[in-house]
JSON list of C-alpha atoms and ligand atoms in Angstrom, two decimals:
[
{"chain": "A", "resi": 578, "resn": "UNK", "atom": "CA", "xyz": [-85.19, 101.54, 49.97]},
{"chain": "A", "resi": 579, "resn": "UNK", "atom": "CA", "xyz": [-84.99, 97.92, 48.82]},
{"chain": "A", "resi": 580, "resn": "UNK", "atom": "CA", "xyz": [-84.93, 96.28, 52.25]},
{"chain": "A", "resi": 581, "resn": "UNK", "atom": "CA", "xyz": [-86.37, 97.21, 55.62]},
{"chain": "A", "resi": 582, "resn": "UNK", "atom": "CA", "xyz": [-84.83, 95.82, 58.81]},
{"chain": "A", "resi": 583, "resn": "UNK", "atom": "CA", "xyz": [-87.28, 95.12, 61.59]},
{"chain": "A", "resi": 584, "resn": "UNK", "atom": "CA", "xyz": [-87.21, 93.79, 65.13]},
{"chain": "A", "resi": 585, "resn": "UNK", "atom": "CA", "xyz": [-89.89, 92.39, 67.41]},
{"chain": "A", "resi": 586, "resn": "UNK", "atom": "CA", "xyz": [-89.89, 93.21, 71.14]},
{"chain": "A", "resi": 587, "resn": "UNK", "atom": "CA", "xyz": [-91.90, 90.64, 73.10]},
{"chain": "A", "resi": 588, "resn": "UNK", "atom": "CA", "xyz": [-92.44, 87.25, 71.49]},
{"chain": "A", "resi": 589, "resn": "UNK", "atom": "CA", "xyz": [-95.70, 85.94, 72.87]},
{"chain": "A", "resi": 590, "resn": "UNK", "atom": "CA", "xyz": [-98.94, 85.67, 70.93]},
{"chain": "A", "resi": 591, "resn": "UNK", "atom": "CA", "xyz": [-98.79, 89.04, 69.19]},
{"chain": "A", "resi": 592, "resn": "UNK", "atom": "CA", "xyz": [-95.06, 88.88, 68.60]},
{"chain": "A", "resi": 593, "resn": "UNK", "atom": "CA", "xyz": [-95.70, 85.77, 66.53]},
{"chain": "A", "resi": 594, "resn": "UNK", "atom": "CA", "xyz": [-98.57, 87.47, 64.72]},
{"chain": "A", "resi": 595, "resn": "UNK", "atom": "CA", "xyz": [-96.35, 90.44, 63.81]},
{"chain": "A", "resi": 596, "resn": "UNK", "atom": "CA", "xyz": [-93.54, 88.15, 62.63]},
{"chain": "A", "resi": 597, "resn": "UNK", "atom": "CA", "xyz": [-96.00, 86.21, 60.47]},
{"chain": "A", "resi": 598, "resn": "UNK", "atom": "CA", "xyz": [-97.34, 89.49, 59.06]},
{"chain": "A", "resi": 599, "resn": "UNK", "atom": "CA", "xyz": [-93.85, 90.69, 58.14]},
{"chain": "A", "resi": 600, "resn": "UNK", "atom": "CA", "xyz": [-93.08, 87.41, 56.40]},
{"chain": "A", "resi": 601, "resn": "UNK", "atom": "CA", "xyz": [-96.16, 87.59, 54.19]},
{"chain": "A", "resi": 602, "resn": "UNK", "atom": "CA", "xyz": [-96.33, 91.37, 53.74]},
{"chain": "A", "resi": 603, "resn": "UNK", "atom": "CA", "xyz": [-95.25, 91.35, 50.11]},
{"chain": "A", "resi": 604, "resn": "UNK", "atom": "CA", "xyz": [-97.92, 88.82, 49.21]},
{"chain": "A", "resi": 605, "resn": "UNK", "atom": "CA", "xyz": [-100.41, 91.67, 49.67]},
{"chain": "A", "resi": 606, "resn": "UNK", "atom": "CA", "xyz": [-98.12, 94.65, 49.00]},
{"chain": "A", "resi": 607, "resn": "UNK", "atom": "CA", "xyz": [-95.51, 93.56, 46.41]},
{"chain": "A", "resi": 608, "resn": "UNK", "atom": "CA", "xyz": [-94.42, 97.16, 45.90]},
{"chain": "A", "resi": 609, "resn": "UNK", "atom": "CA", "xyz": [-92.99, 97.38, 49.41]},
{"chain": "A", "resi": 610, "resn": "UNK", "atom": "CA", "xyz": [-89.34, 96.75, 50.25]},
{"chain": "A", "resi": 611, "resn": "UNK", "atom": "CA", "xyz": [-88.32, 93.27, 51.35]},
{"chain": "A", "resi": 612, "resn": "UNK", "atom": "CA", "xyz": [-88.51, 92.78, 55.11]},
{"chain": "A", "resi": 613, "resn": "UNK", "atom": "CA", "xyz": [-85.52, 91.44, 56.98]},
{"chain": "A", "resi": 614, "resn": "UNK", "atom": "CA", "xyz": [-86.18, 90.09, 60.46]},
{"chain": "A", "resi": 615, "resn": "UNK", "atom": "CA", "xyz": [-83.07, 91.34, 62.25]},
{"chain": "A", "resi": 616, "resn": "UNK", "atom": "CA", "xyz": [-83.69, 90.77, 65.94]},
{"chain": "A", "resi": 617, "resn": "UNK", "atom": "CA", "xyz": [-86.23, 89.39, 68.37]},
{"chain": "A", "resi": 618, "resn": "UNK", "atom": "CA", "xyz": [-86.27, 90.27, 72.06]},
{"chain": "A", "resi": 619, "resn": "UNK", "atom": "CA", "xyz": [-87.95, 88.38, 74.86]},
{"chain": "A", "resi": 620, "resn": "UNK", "atom": "CA", "xyz": [-86.90, 88.21, 78.48]},
{"chain": "A", "resi": 621, "resn": "UNK", "atom": "CA", "xyz": [-87.91, 84.54, 78.85]},
{"chain": "A", "resi": 622, "resn": "UNK", "atom": "CA", "xyz": [-84.75, 82.44, 78.41]},
{"chain": "A", "resi": 623, "resn": "UNK", "atom": "CA", "xyz": [-84.83, 80.42, 75.17]},
{"chain": "A", "resi": 624, "resn": "UNK", "atom": "CA", "xyz": [-87.88, 82.10, 73.70]},
{"chain": "A", "resi": 625, "resn": "UNK", "atom": "CA", "xyz": [-85.83, 84.35, 71.44]},
{"chain": "A", "resi": 626, "resn": "UNK", "atom": "CA", "xyz": [-83.68, 81.45, 70.26]},
{"chain": "A", "resi": 627, "resn": "UNK", "atom": "CA", "xyz": [-86.80, 79.47, 69.36]},
{"chain": "A", "resi": 628, "resn": "UNK", "atom": "CA", "xyz": [-88.26, 82.49, 67.56]},
{"chain": "A", "resi": 629, "resn": "UNK", "atom": "CA", "xyz": [-85.07, 83.05, 65.59]},
{"chain": "A", "resi": 630, "resn": "UNK", "atom": "CA", "xyz": [-84.96, 79.40, 64.52]},
{"chain": "A", "resi": 631, "resn": "UNK", "atom": "CA", "xyz": [-88.63, 79.26, 63.58]},
{"chain": "A", "resi": 632, "resn": "UNK", "atom": "CA", "xyz": [-89.05, 82.65, 61.91]},
{"chain": "A", "resi": 633, "resn": "UNK", "atom": "CA", "xyz": [-85.55, 83.39, 60.63]},
{"chain": "A", "resi": 634, "resn": "UNK", "atom": "CA", "xyz": [-84.53, 86.38, 62.76]},
{"chain": "A", "resi": 635, "resn": "UNK", "atom": "CA", "xyz": [-80.79, 87.06, 62.37]},
{"chain": "A", "resi": 636, "resn": "UNK", "atom": "CA", "xyz": [-80.33, 87.39, 66.13]},
{"chain": "A", "resi": 637, "resn": "UNK", "atom": "CA", "xyz": [-82.09, 87.37, 69.48]},
{"chain": "A", "resi": 638, "resn": "UNK", "atom": "CA", "xyz": [-81.66, 89.04, 72.86]},
{"chain": "A", "resi": 639, "resn": "UNK", "atom": "CA", "xyz": [-83.23, 88.97, 76.30]},
{"chain": "A", "resi": 640, "resn": "UNK", "atom": "CA", "xyz": [-82.80, 92.75, 76.61]},
{"chain": "A", "resi": 641, "resn": "UNK", "atom": "CA", "xyz": [-84.92, 94.84, 74.25]},
{"chain": "A", "resi": 642, "resn": "UNK", "atom": "CA", "xyz": [-82.55, 97.80, 74.80]},
{"chain": "A", "resi": 643, "resn": "UNK", "atom": "CA", "xyz": [-80.13, 96.05, 72.45]},
{"chain": "A", "resi": 644, "resn": "UNK", "atom": "CA", "xyz": [-82.67, 96.70, 69.71]},
{"chain": "A", "resi": 645, "resn": "UNK", "atom": "CA", "xyz": [-82.68, 100.42, 70.52]},
{"chain": "A", "resi": 646, "resn": "UNK", "atom": "CA", "xyz": [-78.88, 100.42, 70.36]},
{"chain": "A", "resi": 647, "resn": "UNK", "atom": "CA", "xyz": [-78.66, 98.67, 66.96]},
{"chain": "A", "resi": 648, "resn": "UNK", "atom": "CA", "xyz": [-78.35, 101.27, 64.17]},
{"chain": "A", "resi": 649, "resn": "UNK", "atom": "CA", "xyz": [-79.18, 98.63, 61.54]},
{"chain": "A", "resi": 650, "resn": "UNK", "atom": "CA", "xyz": [-82.79, 98.34, 62.73]},
{"chain": "A", "resi": 651, "resn": "UNK", "atom": "CA", "xyz": [-85.35, 100.59, 61.00]},
{"chain": "A", "resi": 652, "resn": "UNK", "atom": "CA", "xyz": [-88.59, 99.61, 62.71]},
{"chain": "A", "resi": 653, "resn": "UNK", "atom": "CA", "xyz": [-89.74, 97.71, 65.77]},
{"chain": "A", "resi": 654, "resn": "UNK", "atom": "CA", "xyz": [-92.92, 95.89, 66.70]},
{"chain": "A", "resi": 655, "resn": "UNK", "atom": "CA", "xyz": [-93.68, 96.49, 70.36]},
{"chain": "A", "resi": 656, "resn": "UNK", "atom": "CA", "xyz": [-95.59, 93.38, 71.33]},
{"chain": "A", "resi": 657, "resn": "UNK", "atom": "CA", "xyz": [-94.62, 93.20, 74.99]},
{"chain": "A", "resi": 658, "resn": "UNK", "atom": "CA", "xyz": [-97.14, 93.60, 77.84]},
{"chain": "A", "resi": 659, "resn": "UNK", "atom": "CA", "xyz": [-98.89, 96.95, 78.21]},
{"chain": "A", "resi": 660, "resn": "UNK", "atom": "CA", "xyz": [-96.93, 98.06, 81.29]},
{"chain": "A", "resi": 661, "resn": "UNK", "atom": "CA", "xyz": [-93.77, 98.15, 79.14]},
{"chain": "A", "resi": 662, "resn": "UNK", "atom": "CA", "xyz": [-95.22, 100.11, 76.21]},
{"chain": "A", "resi": 663, "resn": "UNK", "atom": "CA", "xyz": [-94.41, 103.57, 77.53]},
{"chain": "A", "resi": 664, "resn": "UNK", "atom": "CA", "xyz": [-90.78, 102.84, 78.35]},
{"chain": "A", "resi": 665, "resn": "UNK", "atom": "CA", "xyz": [-90.18, 100.87, 75.17]},
{"chain": "A", "resi": 666, "resn": "UNK", "atom": "CA", "xyz": [-92.12, 103.22, 72.89]},
{"chain": "A", "resi": 667, "resn": "UNK", "atom": "CA", "xyz": [-90.39, 106.38, 74.08]},
{"chain": "A", "resi": 668, "resn": "UNK", "atom": "CA", "xyz": [-86.90, 104.82, 74.11]},
{"chain": "A", "resi": 669, "resn": "UNK", "atom": "CA", "xyz": [-87.23, 103.16, 70.71]},
{"chain": "A", "resi": 670, "resn": "UNK", "atom": "CA", "xyz": [-88.63, 106.33, 69.11]},
{"chain": "A", "resi": 671, "resn": "UNK", "atom": "CA", "xyz": [-85.81, 108.35, 70.68]},
{"chain": "A", "resi": 672, "resn": "UNK", "atom": "CA", "xyz": [-83.40, 105.84, 69.14]},
{"chain": "A", "resi": 673, "resn": "UNK", "atom": "CA", "xyz": [-84.88, 106.68, 65.74]},
{"chain": "A", "resi": 674, "resn": "UNK", "atom": "CA", "xyz": [-86.92, 103.51, 65.25]},
{"chain": "A", "resi": 675, "resn": "UNK", "atom": "CA", "xyz": [-90.33, 103.58, 63.60]},
{"chain": "A", "resi": 676, "resn": "UNK", "atom": "CA", "xyz": [-92.73, 101.68, 65.83]},
{"chain": "A", "resi": 677, "resn": "UNK", "atom": "CA", "xyz": [-95.72, 99.41, 65.34]},
{"chain": "A", "resi": 678, "resn": "UNK", "atom": "CA", "xyz": [-97.06, 99.26, 68.87]},
{"chain": "A", "resi": 679, "resn": "UNK", "atom": "CA", "xyz": [-99.80, 97.00, 70.15]},
{"chain": "A", "resi": 680, "resn": "UNK", "atom": "CA", "xyz": [-103.04, 98.23, 71.57]},
{"chain": "A", "resi": 681, "resn": "UNK", "atom": "CA", "xyz": [-103.82, 99.52, 74.09]},
{"chain": "A", "resi": 682, "resn": "UNK", "atom": "CA", "xyz": [-100.75, 101.74, 74.17]},
{"chain": "A", "resi": 683, "resn": "UNK", "atom": "CA", "xyz": [-99.63, 101.54, 77.79]},
{"chain": "A", "resi": 684, "resn": "UNK", "atom": "CA", "xyz": [-101.75, 101.42, 80.90]},
{"chain": "A", "resi": 685, "resn": "UNK", "atom": "CA", "xyz": [-103.34, 104.86, 80.67]},
{"chain": "A", "resi": 686, "resn": "UNK", "atom": "CA", "xyz": [-104.05, 107.83, 78.43]},
{"chain": "A", "resi": 687, "resn": "UNK", "atom": "CA", "xyz": [-100.94, 109.47, 79.92]},
{"chain": "A", "resi": 688, "resn": "UNK", "atom": "CA", "xyz": [-98.82, 106.52, 78.81]},
{"chain": "A", "resi": 689, "resn": "UNK", "atom": "CA", "xyz": [-100.24, 106.66, 75.29]},
{"chain": "A", "resi": 690, "resn": "UNK", "atom": "CA", "xyz": [-99.70, 110.43, 75.10]},
{"chain": "A", "resi": 691, "resn": "UNK", "atom": "CA", "xyz": [-96.10, 110.05, 76.29]},
{"chain": "A", "resi": 692, "resn": "UNK", "atom": "CA", "xyz": [-95.41, 107.62, 73.46]},
{"chain": "A", "resi": 693, "resn": "UNK", "atom": "CA", "xyz": [-97.09, 109.96, 70.95]},
{"chain": "A", "resi": 694, "resn": "UNK", "atom": "CA", "xyz": [-94.99, 112.88, 72.20]},
{"chain": "A", "resi": 695, "resn": "UNK", "atom": "CA", "xyz": [-91.82, 110.78, 71.92]},
{"chain": "A", "resi": 696, "resn": "UNK", "atom": "CA", "xyz": [-92.73, 109.72, 68.39]},
{"chain": "A", "resi": 697, "resn": "UNK", "atom": "CA", "xyz": [-93.44, 113.31, 67.28]},
{"chain": "A", "resi": 698, "resn": "UNK", "atom": "CA", "xyz": [-90.25, 114.61, 68.88]},
{"chain": "A", "resi": 699, "resn": "UNK", "atom": "CA", "xyz": [-88.17, 111.94, 67.17]},
{"chain": "A", "resi": 700, "resn": "UNK", "atom": "CA", "xyz": [-89.89, 112.42, 63.81]},
{"chain": "A", "resi": 701, "resn": "UNK", "atom": "CA", "xyz": [-90.47, 108.70, 63.36]},
{"chain": "A", "resi": 702, "resn": "UNK", "atom": "CA", "xyz": [-93.59, 106.93, 62.15]},
{"chain": "A", "resi": 703, "resn": "UNK", "atom": "CA", "xyz": [-95.88, 105.02, 64.50]},
{"chain": "A", "resi": 704, "resn": "UNK", "atom": "CA", "xyz": [-98.92, 102.81, 64.13]},
{"chain": "A", "resi": 705, "resn": "UNK", "atom": "CA", "xyz": [-101.10, 101.14, 66.73]},
{"chain": "A", "resi": 706, "resn": "UNK", "atom": "CA", "xyz": [-102.11, 97.53, 66.08]},
{"chain": "A", "resi": 707, "resn": "UNK", "atom": "CA", "xyz": [-105.76, 97.99, 65.26]},
{"chain": "A", "resi": 708, "resn": "UNK", "atom": "CA", "xyz": [-106.39, 94.76, 63.35]},
{"chain": "A", "resi": 709, "resn": "UNK", "atom": "CA", "xyz": [-109.14, 95.98, 61.04]},
{"chain": "A", "resi": 710, "resn": "UNK", "atom": "CA", "xyz": [-107.64, 99.30, 59.92]},
{"chain": "A", "resi": 711, "resn": "UNK", "atom": "CA", "xyz": [-106.71, 97.99, 56.47]},
{"chain": "A", "resi": 712, "resn": "UNK", "atom": "CA", "xyz": [-109.52, 95.50, 56.06]},
{"chain": "A", "resi": 713, "resn": "UNK", "atom": "CA", "xyz": [-111.19, 96.32, 52.69]},
{"chain": "A", "resi": 714, "resn": "UNK", "atom": "CA", "xyz": [-114.69, 96.73, 54.16]},
{"chain": "A", "resi": 715, "resn": "UNK", "atom": "CA", "xyz": [-113.42, 99.08, 56.87]},
{"chain": "A", "resi": 716, "resn": "UNK", "atom": "CA", "xyz": [-111.41, 101.11, 54.34]},
{"chain": "A", "resi": 717, "resn": "UNK", "atom": "CA", "xyz": [-114.51, 101.42, 52.15]},
{"chain": "A", "resi": 718, "resn": "UNK", "atom": "CA", "xyz": [-116.62, 102.56, 55.13]},
{"chain": "A", "resi": 719, "resn": "UNK", "atom": "CA", "xyz": [-113.98, 105.17, 56.00]},
{"chain": "A", "resi": 720, "resn": "UNK", "atom": "CA", "xyz": [-113.97, 106.45, 52.41]},
{"chain": "A", "resi": 721, "resn": "UNK", "atom": "CA", "xyz": [-117.76, 106.64, 52.34]},
{"chain": "A", "resi": 722, "resn": "UNK", "atom": "CA", "xyz": [-117.72, 108.70, 55.53]},
{"chain": "A", "resi": 723, "resn": "UNK", "atom": "CA", "xyz": [-114.85, 111.03, 54.63]},
{"chain": "A", "resi": 724, "resn": "UNK", "atom": "CA", "xyz": [-116.13, 111.62, 51.08]},
{"chain": "A", "resi": 725, "resn": "UNK", "atom": "CA", "xyz": [-119.41, 112.85, 52.56]},
{"chain": "A", "resi": 726, "resn": "UNK", "atom": "CA", "xyz": [-121.41, 110.24, 50.63]},
{"chain": "A", "resi": 727, "resn": "UNK", "atom": "CA", "xyz": [-123.17, 109.19, 53.83]},
{"chain": "A", "resi": 728, "resn": "UNK", "atom": "CA", "xyz": [-123.90, 112.75, 54.87]},
{"chain": "A", "resi": 729, "resn": "UNK", "atom": "CA", "xyz": [-123.25, 113.92, 58.39]},
{"chain": "A", "resi": 730, "resn": "UNK", "atom": "CA", "xyz": [-122.68, 111.07, 60.81]},
{"chain": "A", "resi": 731, "resn": "UNK", "atom": "CA", "xyz": [-124.84, 111.80, 63.83]},
{"chain": "A", "resi": 732, "resn": "UNK", "atom": "CA", "xyz": [-124.32, 108.69, 65.94]},
{"chain": "A", "resi": 733, "resn": "UNK", "atom": "CA", "xyz": [-121.30, 106.55, 66.75]},
{"chain": "A", "resi": 734, "resn": "UNK", "atom": "CA", "xyz": [-121.09, 103.66, 69.18]},
{"chain": "A", "resi": 735, "resn": "UNK", "atom": "CA", "xyz": [-118.71, 104.42, 72.06]},
{"chain": "A", "resi": 736, "resn": "UNK", "atom": "CA", "xyz": [-115.68, 102.14, 71.98]},
{"chain": "A", "resi": 737, "resn": "UNK", "atom": "CA", "xyz": [-116.43, 100.77, 75.47]},
{"chain": "A", "resi": 738, "resn": "UNK", "atom": "CA", "xyz": [-119.71, 99.13, 74.33]},
{"chain": "B", "resi": 793, "resn": "LIG", "atom": "N1", "xyz": [-104.21, 93.79, 68.29]},
{"chain": "B", "resi": 793, "resn": "LIG", "atom": "C1", "xyz": [-104.80, 92.80, 68.93]},
{"chain": "B", "resi": 793, "resn": "LIG", "atom": "O1", "xyz": [-105.85, 92.29, 68.53]},
{"chain": "B", "resi": 793, "resn": "LIG", "atom": "C2", "xyz": [-104.18, 92.24, 70.18]},
{"chain": "B", "resi": 793, "resn": "LIG", "atom": "C3", "xyz": [-104.53, 90.97, 70.61]},
{"chain": "B", "resi": 793, "resn": "LIG", "atom": "C4", "xyz": [-103.90, 90.47, 71.74]},
{"chain": "B", "resi": 793, "resn": "LIG", "atom": "C5", "xyz": [-102.98, 91.23, 72.43]},
{"chain": "B", "resi": 793, "resn": "LIG", "atom": "N2", "xyz": [-102.68, 92.48, 72.00]},
{"chain": "B", "resi": 793, "resn": "LIG", "atom": "C6", "xyz": [-101.67, 93.29, 72.69]},
{"chain": "B", "resi": 793, "resn": "LIG", "atom": "O2", "xyz": [-100.39, 92.77, 72.35]},
{"chain": "B", "resi": 793, "resn": "LIG", "atom": "C7", "xyz": [-99.50, 92.92, 73.46]},
{"chain": "B", "resi": 793, "resn": "LIG", "atom": "C8", "xyz": [-98.93, 91.56, 73.84]},
{"chain": "B", "resi": 793, "resn": "LIG", "atom": "O3", "xyz": [-99.99, 90.69, 74.15]},
{"chain": "B", "resi": 793, "resn": "LIG", "atom": "P1", "xyz": [-99.82, 89.09, 74.01]},
{"chain": "B", "resi": 793, "resn": "LIG", "atom": "O4", "xyz": [-101.19, 88.54, 74.10]},
{"chain": "B", "resi": 793, "resn": "LIG", "atom": "O5", "xyz": [-98.97, 88.77, 72.84]},
{"chain": "B", "resi": 793, "resn": "LIG", "atom": "O6", "xyz": [-99.03, 88.77, 75.37]},
{"chain": "B", "resi": 793, "resn": "LIG", "atom": "P2", "xyz": [-98.07, 87.54, 75.67]},
{"chain": "B", "resi": 793, "resn": "LIG", "atom": "O7", "xyz": [-98.00, 87.46, 77.14]},
{"chain": "B", "resi": 793, "resn": "LIG", "atom": "O8", "xyz": [-98.49, 86.35, 74.87]},
{"chain": "B", "resi": 793, "resn": "LIG", "atom": "O9", "xyz": [-96.66, 88.02, 75.07]},
{"chain": "B", "resi": 793, "resn": "LIG", "atom": "C9", "xyz": [-95.89, 89.03, 75.68]},
{"chain": "B", "resi": 793, "resn": "LIG", "atom": "C10", "xyz": [-94.43, 88.64, 75.52]},
{"chain": "B", "resi": 793, "resn": "LIG", "atom": "O10", "xyz": [-93.61, 89.71, 76.02]},
{"chain": "B", "resi": 793, "resn": "LIG", "atom": "C11", "xyz": [-92.54, 89.14, 76.72]},
{"chain": "B", "resi": 793, "resn": "LIG", "atom": "N3", "xyz": [-91.94, 90.10, 77.65]},
{"chain": "B", "resi": 793, "resn": "LIG", "atom": "C12", "xyz": [-92.32, 90.42, 78.92]},
{"chain": "B", "resi": 793, "resn": "LIG", "atom": "N4", "xyz": [-91.47, 91.29, 79.47]},
{"chain": "B", "resi": 793, "resn": "LIG", "atom": "C13", "xyz": [-90.52, 91.55, 78.51]},
{"chain": "B", "resi": 793, "resn": "LIG", "atom": "C14", "xyz": [-89.35, 92.35, 78.48]},
{"chain": "B", "resi": 793, "resn": "LIG", "atom": "N5", "xyz": [-88.97, 93.12, 79.52]},
{"chain": "B", "resi": 793, "resn": "LIG", "atom": "N6", "xyz": [-88.60, 92.37, 77.35]},
{"chain": "B", "resi": 793, "resn": "LIG", "atom": "C15", "xyz": [-88.95, 91.60, 76.27]},
{"chain": "B", "resi": 793, "resn": "LIG", "atom": "N7", "xyz": [-90.05, 90.80, 76.25]},
{"chain": "B", "resi": 793, "resn": "LIG", "atom": "C16", "xyz": [-90.82, 90.77, 77.36]},
{"chain": "B", "resi": 793, "resn": "LIG", "atom": "C17", "xyz": [-93.14, 87.92, 77.43]},
{"chain": "B", "resi": 793, "resn": "LIG", "atom": "O11", "xyz": [-92.15, 87.00, 77.83]},
{"chain": "B", "resi": 793, "resn": "LIG", "atom": "C18", "xyz": [-94.05, 87.39, 76.33]},
{"chain": "B", "resi": 793, "resn": "LIG", "atom": "O12", "xyz": [-93.39, 86.45, 75.52]},
{"chain": "B", "resi": 793, "resn": "LIG", "atom": "C19", "xyz": [-100.32, 93.59, 74.57]},
{"chain": "B", "resi": 793, "resn": "LIG", "atom": "O13", "xyz": [-100.14, 94.97, 74.49]},
{"chain": "B", "resi": 793, "resn": "LIG", "atom": "C20", "xyz": [-101.74, 93.24, 74.20]},
{"chain": "B", "resi": 793, "resn": "LIG", "atom": "O14", "xyz": [-102.70, 94.16, 74.69]},
{"chain": "B", "resi": 793, "resn": "LIG", "atom": "C21", "xyz": [-103.25, 92.99, 70.88]}
]
């Protein structure tokens, strides 16, 4: 694969962040295929047009379902509000799109599980937008833990704290 075609669904704060990340991806990972920004979807009139002009998307739409229907799109960032994650995540996975979906996935554990089930059934890849997953210090900590170098971890801070 020499080029990967991506779309962004929901162009608010995180939609911009994802678009910026795609544009500079190869600065950190030069071995990856080039990213082509194919389509941006936002239901607010004009927002997609602005995004396309500013970030270089080939096209824009007010209906994210057009992204699901486009066979040229490989992967989609789901950066719309949480109440849309379940519907978008399941439909886009079913359409064969790999998804990078923002946290939290949906409004409930059931929503998140439904997206996971849809992703598994479709055999696509999915990632949740945890910002620090690939930060070098976090990766090192993970390696120290999984290699056993730190011994048995006996205490972790609950996520809600
Ligand atoms: N990873 C992080 O650190 C982080 C930080 C902030 C937000 N988030 C998550 O990112 C997601 C988006 O948050 P945000 O702060 O960017 O919100 P936002 O309100 O700035 O952006 C959401 C965008 O989705 C659009 N939208 C709404 N309905 C739509 C529809 N039917 N079709 C297409 N677009 C639609 C809105 O018009 C808006 O432009 C949320 O899930 C949020 O929890 C993650």
